[in-house]
Short mmCIF file of C-alpha atoms in Angstrom, two decimals:
data_model
loop_
_atom_site.label_atom_id
_atom_site.label_comp_id
_atom_site.label_asym_id
_atom_site.label_seq_id
_atom_site.Cartn_x
_atom_site.Cartn_y
_atom_site.Cartn_z
CA MET T 1 -6.48 2.71 23.17
CA LYS T 2 -9.69 1.49 21.55
CA THR T 3 -9.66 -0.71 18.44
CA ASN T 4 -10.01 1.23 15.23
CA ASN T 5 -13.23 0.48 13.32
CA PHE T 6 -11.20 -0.43 10.24
CA LEU T 7 -9.94 -3.53 12.04
CA ASN T 8 -13.48 -4.72 12.77
CA ARG T 9 -14.38 -5.20 9.11
CA ASP T 10 -15.05 -8.86 8.41
CA HIS T 11 -15.11 -8.93 4.63
CA PHE T 12 -12.42 -9.05 1.93
CA LEU T 13 -10.81 -5.61 1.97
CA LEU T 14 -10.56 -3.61 -1.25
CA GLY T 15 -8.73 -0.34 -1.79
CA THR T 16 -6.70 1.50 -4.36
CA PHE T 17 -2.92 1.83 -4.58
CA SER T 18 -0.68 4.58 -5.98
CA THR T 19 -3.23 7.09 -7.28
CA ASN T 20 -0.88 9.80 -5.99
CA CYS T 21 1.90 8.74 -8.41
CA SER T 22 2.18 9.48 -12.13
CA GLY T 23 1.20 6.40 -14.10
CA GLY T 24 -0.35 4.82 -11.04
CA MET T 25 0.86 1.23 -11.21
CA THR T 26 1.17 1.12 -15.03
CA VAL T 27 4.59 1.80 -16.55
CA SER T 28 3.21 3.06 -19.85
CA LYS T 29 4.15 5.54 -22.56
CA LEU T 30 0.52 5.95 -23.64
CA PRO T 31 -0.41 9.66 -23.61
CA ASN T 32 -3.60 9.13 -21.59
CA ARG T 33 -1.79 7.40 -18.67
CA TRP T 34 -2.82 8.37 -15.12
CA LYS T 35 -1.91 11.96 -14.30
CA ALA T 36 -1.98 11.76 -10.49
CA ASP T 37 -2.89 15.42 -10.08
CA TRP T 38 -5.16 16.47 -7.20
CA GLU T 39 -8.24 16.88 -9.38
CA SER T 40 -7.93 13.26 -10.57
CA ASN T 41 -7.23 12.00 -7.05
CA LEU T 42 -10.21 13.82 -5.57
CA LYS T 43 -12.48 12.38 -8.26
CA ILE T 44 -11.46 8.78 -7.61
CA GLY T 45 -11.47 9.33 -3.84
CA LYS T 46 -15.08 10.42 -3.86
CA LEU T 47 -16.05 7.55 -6.15
CA LEU T 48 -14.44 5.07 -3.77
CA ASP T 49 -16.04 6.68 -0.73
CA ASP T 50 -19.52 6.60 -2.25
CA ALA T 51 -19.07 2.97 -3.34
CA GLY T 52 -18.14 1.76 0.15
CA MET T 53 -14.58 0.80 -0.68
CA ASP T 54 -12.31 0.30 2.31
CA PHE T 55 -9.14 2.34 1.83
CA MET T 56 -6.75 4.33 -0.31
CA LEU T 57 -3.03 3.62 -0.07
CA PRO T 58 -0.40 5.96 -1.57
CA ILE T 59 3.23 5.34 -2.48
CA ALA T 60 5.84 7.69 -1.01
CA ARG T 61 8.36 8.54 -3.73
CA TRP T 62 10.95 11.28 -4.03
CA ILE T 63 12.47 10.55 -7.44
CA GLY T 64 11.15 8.59 -10.41
CA TYR T 65 12.43 5.53 -12.24
CA GLY T 66 13.70 7.23 -15.37
CA GLY T 67 12.97 5.91 -18.83
CA GLU T 68 11.08 7.98 -21.36
CA THR T 69 8.28 8.81 -18.91
CA ASP T 70 10.23 9.05 -15.63
CA PHE T 71 7.65 6.73 -14.10
CA HIS T 72 6.65 7.99 -10.62
CA GLY T 73 8.54 11.21 -11.16
CA TYR T 74 5.38 13.23 -10.44
CA VAL T 75 4.11 12.39 -6.94
CA LEU T 76 1.78 14.01 -4.41
CA GLU T 77 3.34 13.82 -0.92
CA THR T 78 1.42 11.34 1.18
CA VAL T 79 0.70 13.17 4.47
CA THR T 80 -0.69 16.27 2.78
CA TRP T 81 -2.45 14.15 0.15
CA ALA T 82 -4.06 11.91 2.79
CA THR T 83 -5.12 14.86 4.94
CA ALA T 84 -6.89 16.52 2.02
CA MET T 85 -8.49 13.22 1.00
CA LEU T 86 -9.76 12.59 4.52
CA ALA T 87 -11.26 16.08 4.66
CA ASN T 88 -13.17 15.39 1.44
CA THR T 89 -14.52 11.90 2.24
CA LYS T 90 -16.86 10.48 4.86
CA GLN T 91 -16.18 6.77 5.35
CA LEU T 92 -12.99 5.84 3.51
CA THR T 93 -9.84 4.99 5.49
CA VAL T 94 -6.84 6.78 3.98
CA PHE T 95 -3.26 5.73 4.70
CA ALA T 96 -0.15 7.88 4.84
CA THR T 97 2.91 6.02 3.61
CA ILE T 98 5.95 7.08 5.62
CA HIS T 99 9.67 6.38 5.18
CA THR T 100 11.07 6.05 8.69
CA SER T 101 14.49 7.56 8.00
CA ALA T 102 13.13 10.64 6.21
CA ASN T 103 10.52 11.59 8.83
CA HIS T 104 11.00 12.31 12.53
CA PRO T 105 8.71 10.10 14.64
CA VAL T 106 7.49 12.91 16.92
CA VAL T 107 6.46 14.94 13.87
CA ILE T 108 4.68 11.95 12.33
CA ALA T 109 2.92 11.21 15.64
CA LYS T 110 1.56 14.77 15.64
CA GLN T 111 0.56 14.64 11.97
CA ILE T 112 -1.30 11.34 12.30
CA ALA T 113 -3.07 12.54 15.46
CA THR T 114 -4.17 15.68 13.63
CA MET T 115 -5.42 13.61 10.69
CA ALA T 116 -7.32 11.33 13.07
CA GLN T 117 -9.15 14.32 14.52
CA ILE T 118 -9.96 15.74 11.07
CA SER T 119 -11.36 12.43 9.85
CA GLY T 120 -13.00 10.77 12.83
CA GLU T 121 -10.17 8.24 13.20
CA ARG T 122 -10.09 7.16 9.52
CA VAL T 123 -6.34 7.54 9.06
CA GLY T 124 -3.90 4.65 8.71
CA LEU T 125 -0.09 4.44 8.74
CA ASN T 126 1.95 2.47 6.21
CA ILE T 127 5.52 2.07 7.52
CA VAL T 128 8.43 1.82 5.07
CA ALA T 129 11.82 0.87 6.52
CA GLY T 130 13.62 1.63 3.26
CA TRP T 131 14.86 -0.09 0.11
CA ASN T 132 15.33 2.46 -2.73
CA LYS T 133 19.00 3.46 -2.46
CA PRO T 134 19.07 6.21 -5.17
CA GLU T 135 16.11 7.85 -3.49
CA TYR T 136 17.92 7.94 -0.16
CA GLU T 137 20.98 9.40 -1.86
CA ALA T 138 18.78 12.12 -3.38
CA LEU T 139 17.72 13.05 0.16
CA GLY T 140 21.29 13.01 1.46
CA LEU T 141 20.59 9.90 3.51
CA SER T 142 22.37 6.56 3.74
CA LEU T 143 20.44 3.34 3.23
CA PRO T 144 22.07 0.70 5.46
CA ASP T 145 23.01 -2.45 3.58
CA ASP T 146 21.95 -4.70 6.46
CA HIS T 147 18.36 -5.33 7.43
CA GLU T 148 19.28 -5.41 11.13
CA THR T 149 20.00 -1.68 11.08
CA ARG T 150 17.01 -0.78 8.89
CA TYR T 151 14.51 -2.60 11.02
CA GLY T 152 16.20 -1.76 14.29
CA TYR T 153 15.80 1.91 13.39
CA ALA T 154 12.21 1.36 12.21
CA GLN T 155 11.31 -0.42 15.45
CA GLU T 156 12.63 2.37 17.65
CA TRP T 157 10.99 4.94 15.35
CA PHE T 158 7.59 3.28 15.80
CA ASP T 159 8.13 2.74 19.51
CA VAL T 160 8.63 6.50 19.90
CA ILE T 161 5.38 7.18 18.03
CA LYS T 162 3.41 4.78 20.21
CA LYS T 163 4.88 6.31 23.37
CA VAL T 164 3.86 9.80 22.20
CA TRP T 165 0.34 8.55 21.52
CA LYS T 166 -0.11 6.62 24.75
CA HIS T 167 1.92 8.45 27.41
CA ASP T 168 0.41 11.22 29.51
CA GLY T 169 2.80 14.05 30.19
CA ARG T 170 6.42 14.63 29.20
CA PHE T 171 9.04 11.92 28.88
CA ASP T 172 12.69 11.48 27.95
CA TRP T 173 13.84 8.91 25.41
CA ASN T 174 17.39 7.59 25.41
CA GLY T 175 17.63 5.00 22.66
CA LYS T 176 20.15 3.87 20.09
CA TYR T 177 18.78 6.10 17.33
CA PHE T 178 16.78 8.77 19.17
CA GLN T 179 17.61 10.91 22.19
CA LEU T 180 14.64 13.06 23.17
CA LYS T 181 14.18 15.30 26.18
CA GLY T 182 10.86 16.44 27.62
CA VAL T 183 8.85 15.31 24.62
CA TYR T 184 5.07 14.83 24.60
CA GLY T 185 2.20 14.92 22.15
CA ASN T 186 -1.26 16.44 22.26
CA PRO T 187 -3.75 15.78 20.78
CA LYS T 188 -3.60 12.02 20.60
CA PRO T 189 -5.57 9.68 18.34
CA GLN T 190 -8.52 8.14 20.16
CA THR T 191 -7.90 4.75 18.53
CA MET T 192 -4.71 3.07 17.39
CA PRO T 193 -4.50 3.73 13.63
CA PRO T 194 -4.34 0.59 11.47
CA ILE T 195 -0.75 -0.23 10.51
CA TYR T 196 0.39 -1.55 7.12
CA ASN T 197 3.83 -2.85 6.25
CA ALA T 198 5.36 -4.59 3.24
CA ALA T 199 8.40 -6.69 4.03
CA GLY T 200 10.08 -9.60 2.28
CA SER T 201 13.16 -10.32 4.40
CA GLY T 202 13.05 -12.46 7.50
CA LEU T 203 13.78 -9.50 9.78
CA GLY T 204 11.23 -7.40 7.93
CA ARG T 205 8.54 -9.96 8.49
CA GLU T 206 9.46 -10.22 12.14
CA PHE T 207 8.95 -6.45 12.30
CA ALA T 208 5.54 -6.81 10.65
CA ALA T 209 4.57 -9.62 13.03
CA ARG T 210 5.35 -7.33 16.00
CA ASN T 211 3.81 -4.13 14.72
CA ALA T 212 1.54 -4.38 11.68
CA ASP T 213 -2.13 -5.20 11.41
CA PHE T 214 -1.64 -6.19 7.78
CA LEU T 215 1.45 -7.33 5.90
CA PHE T 216 1.65 -6.89 2.13
CA THR T 217 3.17 -9.58 -0.08
CA PRO T 218 2.87 -10.12 -3.84
CA ALA T 219 0.66 -12.87 -5.26
CA ILE T 220 2.65 -14.31 -8.15
CA ASP T 221 1.70 -17.99 -7.91
CA LEU T 222 -1.43 -18.66 -5.85
CA GLU T 223 -0.40 -22.18 -4.86
CA ARG T 224 2.79 -20.73 -3.45
CA SER T 225 0.75 -17.92 -1.86
CA LYS T 226 -1.47 -20.32 0.08
CA THR T 227 1.55 -21.70 1.91
CA GLU T 228 3.20 -18.30 2.35
CA VAL T 229 0.07 -16.62 3.73
CA ALA T 230 -0.56 -19.44 6.21
CA GLU T 231 3.07 -19.31 7.36
CA LEU T 232 3.01 -15.53 7.80
CA LYS T 233 -0.14 -15.66 9.91
CA GLN T 234 1.25 -18.49 12.02
CA GLN T 235 4.55 -16.67 12.49
CA ALA T 236 2.76 -13.68 14.00
CA LEU T 237 0.78 -15.93 16.33
CA ASP T 238 3.78 -18.00 17.39
CA GLN T 239 6.27 -15.15 17.84
CA GLU T 240 4.06 -12.32 19.06
CA GLY T 241 0.67 -13.83 19.93
CA ARG T 242 -0.89 -11.44 17.41
CA LYS T 243 -3.29 -11.87 14.54
CA VAL T 244 -1.80 -10.22 11.45
CA GLY T 245 -3.70 -10.22 8.17
CA VAL T 246 -2.00 -10.59 4.81
CA LEU T 247 -2.87 -8.36 1.86
CA THR T 248 -1.69 -8.28 -1.73
CA PHE T 249 -1.98 -5.93 -4.70
CA SER T 250 -3.71 -6.42 -8.04
CA HIS T 251 -4.14 -4.71 -11.39
CA VAL T 252 -7.60 -4.60 -12.96
CA ILE T 253 -8.49 -4.62 -16.65
CA CYS T 254 -12.22 -5.30 -16.67
CA ARG T 255 -14.17 -5.17 -19.93
CA PRO T 256 -17.45 -6.63 -21.26
CA THR T 257 -15.56 -9.37 -23.12
CA GLU T 258 -12.37 -11.29 -22.43
CA ALA T 259 -11.03 -10.36 -25.86
CA GLU T 260 -11.37 -6.64 -25.10
CA ALA T 261 -9.60 -7.01 -21.77
CA LYS T 262 -6.75 -9.02 -23.29
CA ALA T 263 -6.36 -6.44 -26.04
CA VAL T 264 -5.88 -3.74 -23.42
CA TRP T 265 -3.31 -5.90 -21.62
CA GLN T 266 -1.42 -6.38 -24.88
CA SER T 267 -1.58 -2.67 -25.61
CA LEU T 268 0.06 -1.99 -22.26
CA GLN T 269 2.82 -4.44 -23.11
CA ASP T 270 3.30 -2.89 -26.56
CA ASN T 271 3.50 0.62 -25.10
CA ALA T 272 5.44 -0.08 -21.91
CA ASP T 273 8.32 2.16 -20.90
CA TRP T 274 10.70 -0.79 -20.69
CA ALA T 275 13.67 1.29 -19.55
CA ALA T 276 11.66 2.42 -16.52
CA VAL T 277 10.36 -1.14 -15.98
CA ASP T 278 13.90 -2.51 -15.89
CA ASN T 279 15.10 0.25 -13.56
CA LEU T 280 12.22 -0.51 -11.23
CA ILE T 281 12.87 -4.25 -11.23
CA ARG T 282 16.60 -3.77 -10.73
CA LEU T 283 16.01 -1.61 -7.67
CA GLN T 284 13.35 -3.92 -6.25
CA PHE T 285 15.56 -6.96 -6.56
CA ALA T 286 18.68 -5.20 -5.30
CA HIS T 287 17.21 -3.89 -2.06
CA ALA T 288 13.91 -5.71 -1.46
CA HIS T 289 13.07 -9.39 -1.07
CA SER T 290 9.32 -9.47 -1.66
CA PHE T 291 9.39 -10.93 -5.17
CA PRO T 292 10.45 -14.52 -6.00
CA HIS T 293 13.49 -14.36 -8.27
CA ASP T 294 12.67 -17.59 -10.11
CA LEU T 295 9.66 -15.97 -11.79
CA LEU T 296 11.50 -12.99 -13.28
CA ALA T 297 10.13 -13.24 -16.85
CA LEU T 298 6.54 -13.31 -15.61
CA ILE T 299 7.27 -10.54 -13.13
CA ARG T 300 8.70 -8.27 -15.84
CA GLU T 301 5.50 -8.51 -17.86
CA ARG T 302 3.40 -7.82 -14.79
CA PHE T 303 5.56 -4.86 -13.80
CA ALA T 304 4.73 -3.18 -17.09
CA ALA T 305 1.01 -3.51 -16.42
CA GLY T 306 0.49 -3.26 -12.68
CA HIS T 307 3.88 -2.80 -10.98
CA GLY T 308 4.06 -6.56 -10.40
CA GLY T 309 0.53 -6.89 -9.08
CA PHE T 310 -1.75 -9.91 -9.55
CA PRO T 311 -3.54 -9.51 -12.92
CA LEU T 312 -7.34 -9.34 -12.79
CA VAL T 313 -7.95 -9.31 -16.53
CA GLY T 314 -11.22 -10.26 -18.22
CA THR T 315 -14.96 -9.94 -17.89
CA PRO T 316 -16.60 -8.91 -14.60
CA GLU T 317 -17.17 -12.57 -13.80
CA GLN T 318 -13.52 -13.43 -14.52
CA VAL T 319 -12.26 -10.50 -12.43
CA ALA T 320 -14.54 -11.58 -9.58
CA ASP T 321 -13.18 -15.13 -9.96
CA GLY T 322 -9.64 -13.80 -9.57
CA ILE T 323 -10.54 -11.91 -6.41
CA THR T 324 -12.29 -15.02 -5.10
CA GLN T 325 -9.10 -17.01 -5.72
CA LEU T 326 -7.11 -14.47 -3.70
CA HIS T 327 -9.65 -14.81 -0.90
CA GLU T 328 -9.42 -18.61 -1.03
CA ALA T 329 -5.62 -18.39 -0.90
CA GLY T 330 -5.96 -16.75 2.50
CA PHE T 331 -5.43 -13.10 1.67
CA GLY T 332 -7.52 -10.69 3.70
CA GLY T 333 -7.82 -8.18 0.87
CA THR T 334 -6.11 -6.60 -2.10
CA THR T 335 -5.34 -3.20 -3.48
CA LEU T 336 -6.64 -2.42 -6.96
CA SER T 337 -4.97 -0.37 -9.64
CA PHE T 338 -6.32 0.67 -13.02
CA PHE T 339 -4.75 2.30 -16.05
CA ASP T 340 -7.21 5.18 -15.49
CA TYR T 341 -8.69 4.82 -12.01
CA ALA T 342 -11.48 7.37 -12.31
CA GLU T 343 -12.54 6.21 -15.77
CA GLU T 344 -12.48 2.46 -15.10
CA PHE T 345 -13.54 2.10 -11.46
CA PRO T 346 -17.26 2.80 -12.09
CA TYR T 347 -17.49 -0.25 -14.40
CA PHE T 348 -15.80 -2.36 -11.72
CA ARG T 349 -18.14 -0.91 -9.08
CA ASP T 350 -21.28 -1.63 -11.07
CA ASN T 351 -20.35 -5.06 -12.42
CA VAL T 352 -17.80 -6.75 -10.12
CA LEU T 353 -18.79 -5.63 -6.63
CA PRO T 354 -22.33 -7.11 -6.92
CA ILE T 355 -20.81 -10.50 -7.82
CA LEU T 356 -18.51 -10.38 -4.80
CA GLU T 357 -21.46 -9.43 -2.59
CA SER T 358 -23.50 -12.34 -3.92
CA ARG T 359 -20.63 -14.70 -3.08
CA GLY T 360 -20.39 -13.36 0.48
CA ILE T 361 -16.87 -11.99 0.02
CA ARG T 362 -18.00 -8.39 0.30
CA LYS T 363 -20.82 -6.83 2.29
CA LYS T 364 -23.21 -4.53 0.48
CA PHE T 365 -22.55 -0.89 1.19
CA VAL T 366 -25.37 0.86 3.06
#
C-alpha cells in the first residue's frame, strides 16, 4: 500500500485532543466548560481545517470519572464523530480512537476503509489496548491484569485488520483470539492509515514500535523527555527497523499578557472538580504506566487543567517558546487542548502559528 500523505509532513505536527468529550481536557466545574456537542465540534473542526492544522484526535470513553461534573460522562462516539468530521472538512486528518476489546477487527477494517473513501484517505487509527477497568466492567468485559494478554490480543486484532486491508479474496484466520472463516473486505483503503498509540509499559512500547507511526507519551519534565524520546525512537529502529515518531499532549492558555494567562490557570485550579481529578489519576496510575509516579503533586495540578498535558501558559511568544522546547526535546508534534476550543483557538491561530512559521517549526498553510 502507498504511504499516506499525513506521514510525509515534515514540520512539527499540531492537532486537537478530546473535543468529543465533555470538558475536553479540563476537569472544571465552571459553567462555561466545553460542551462537546456536535455543533461545537463542527465549529472547531472547520476552524482547524481552514487554519491548516494537521489532525483531530478524539478520546473513546464509555463512562465518566464521577465527581460533581462526571467529567467525560458526555462523549460523542469516535467512529461516527470522525466520519462526520471528515465529511465536513477538506484537508484535516481525523483519527478514530478504538478500544481493541470492544470492537471487532473486521468491522473496524470496514469502517476505516469506508472513512478513507469518504475523505480521500484522511482517516487515522488510534489503537487502545485497554486500561480503564470500570469502563470494561460497564461493557461486560474483563480487562486482563497482565500486559502480555492485553497486547497479545491487540497485536492479533491489528494483524487481522491489516490482512483484511491487504489480502485479495477470502481467507481463514485461526489465531489465539480470533477464528474467522471465509472473511474478506472490500473496499480497501488505498493507503495505510496513520497509526497512533499511547503506551507506557515495556510491552506496550514494543507494540508501538512494531505497529505505530507515532507513539504518545506525556511531557512532564523536558530534560527527562529528551532521553525518553531518543530511547523510544532508537528502540523502534533497533527492534523493528522502523522509524516511529513521538508525540505528546499540551494544554494552551494563551492571552495578551502573562498575568492574564496565569489568572486563567489559577481560576481552573480554584474551580477544579477535584473528586473527578482524583478518580482519573487513580485509574491512570492503577492500570497505565505513562506517567512518572515521582511527580504526582505536579501531575495532579496539571490534570485539573489539561488532563496531565504539558502547560503552554502565557503570551503568544511564551506559548511558542513552549512548543519550540517540545520540538527541541525531540517530539514530532503535540496535541493542543483549550478550555473552550472554538473560542480560544482563533487567538492561537492568529498569534502563535505565525511565530512558529517564522522559526521554521511549522510551514505556512497555503
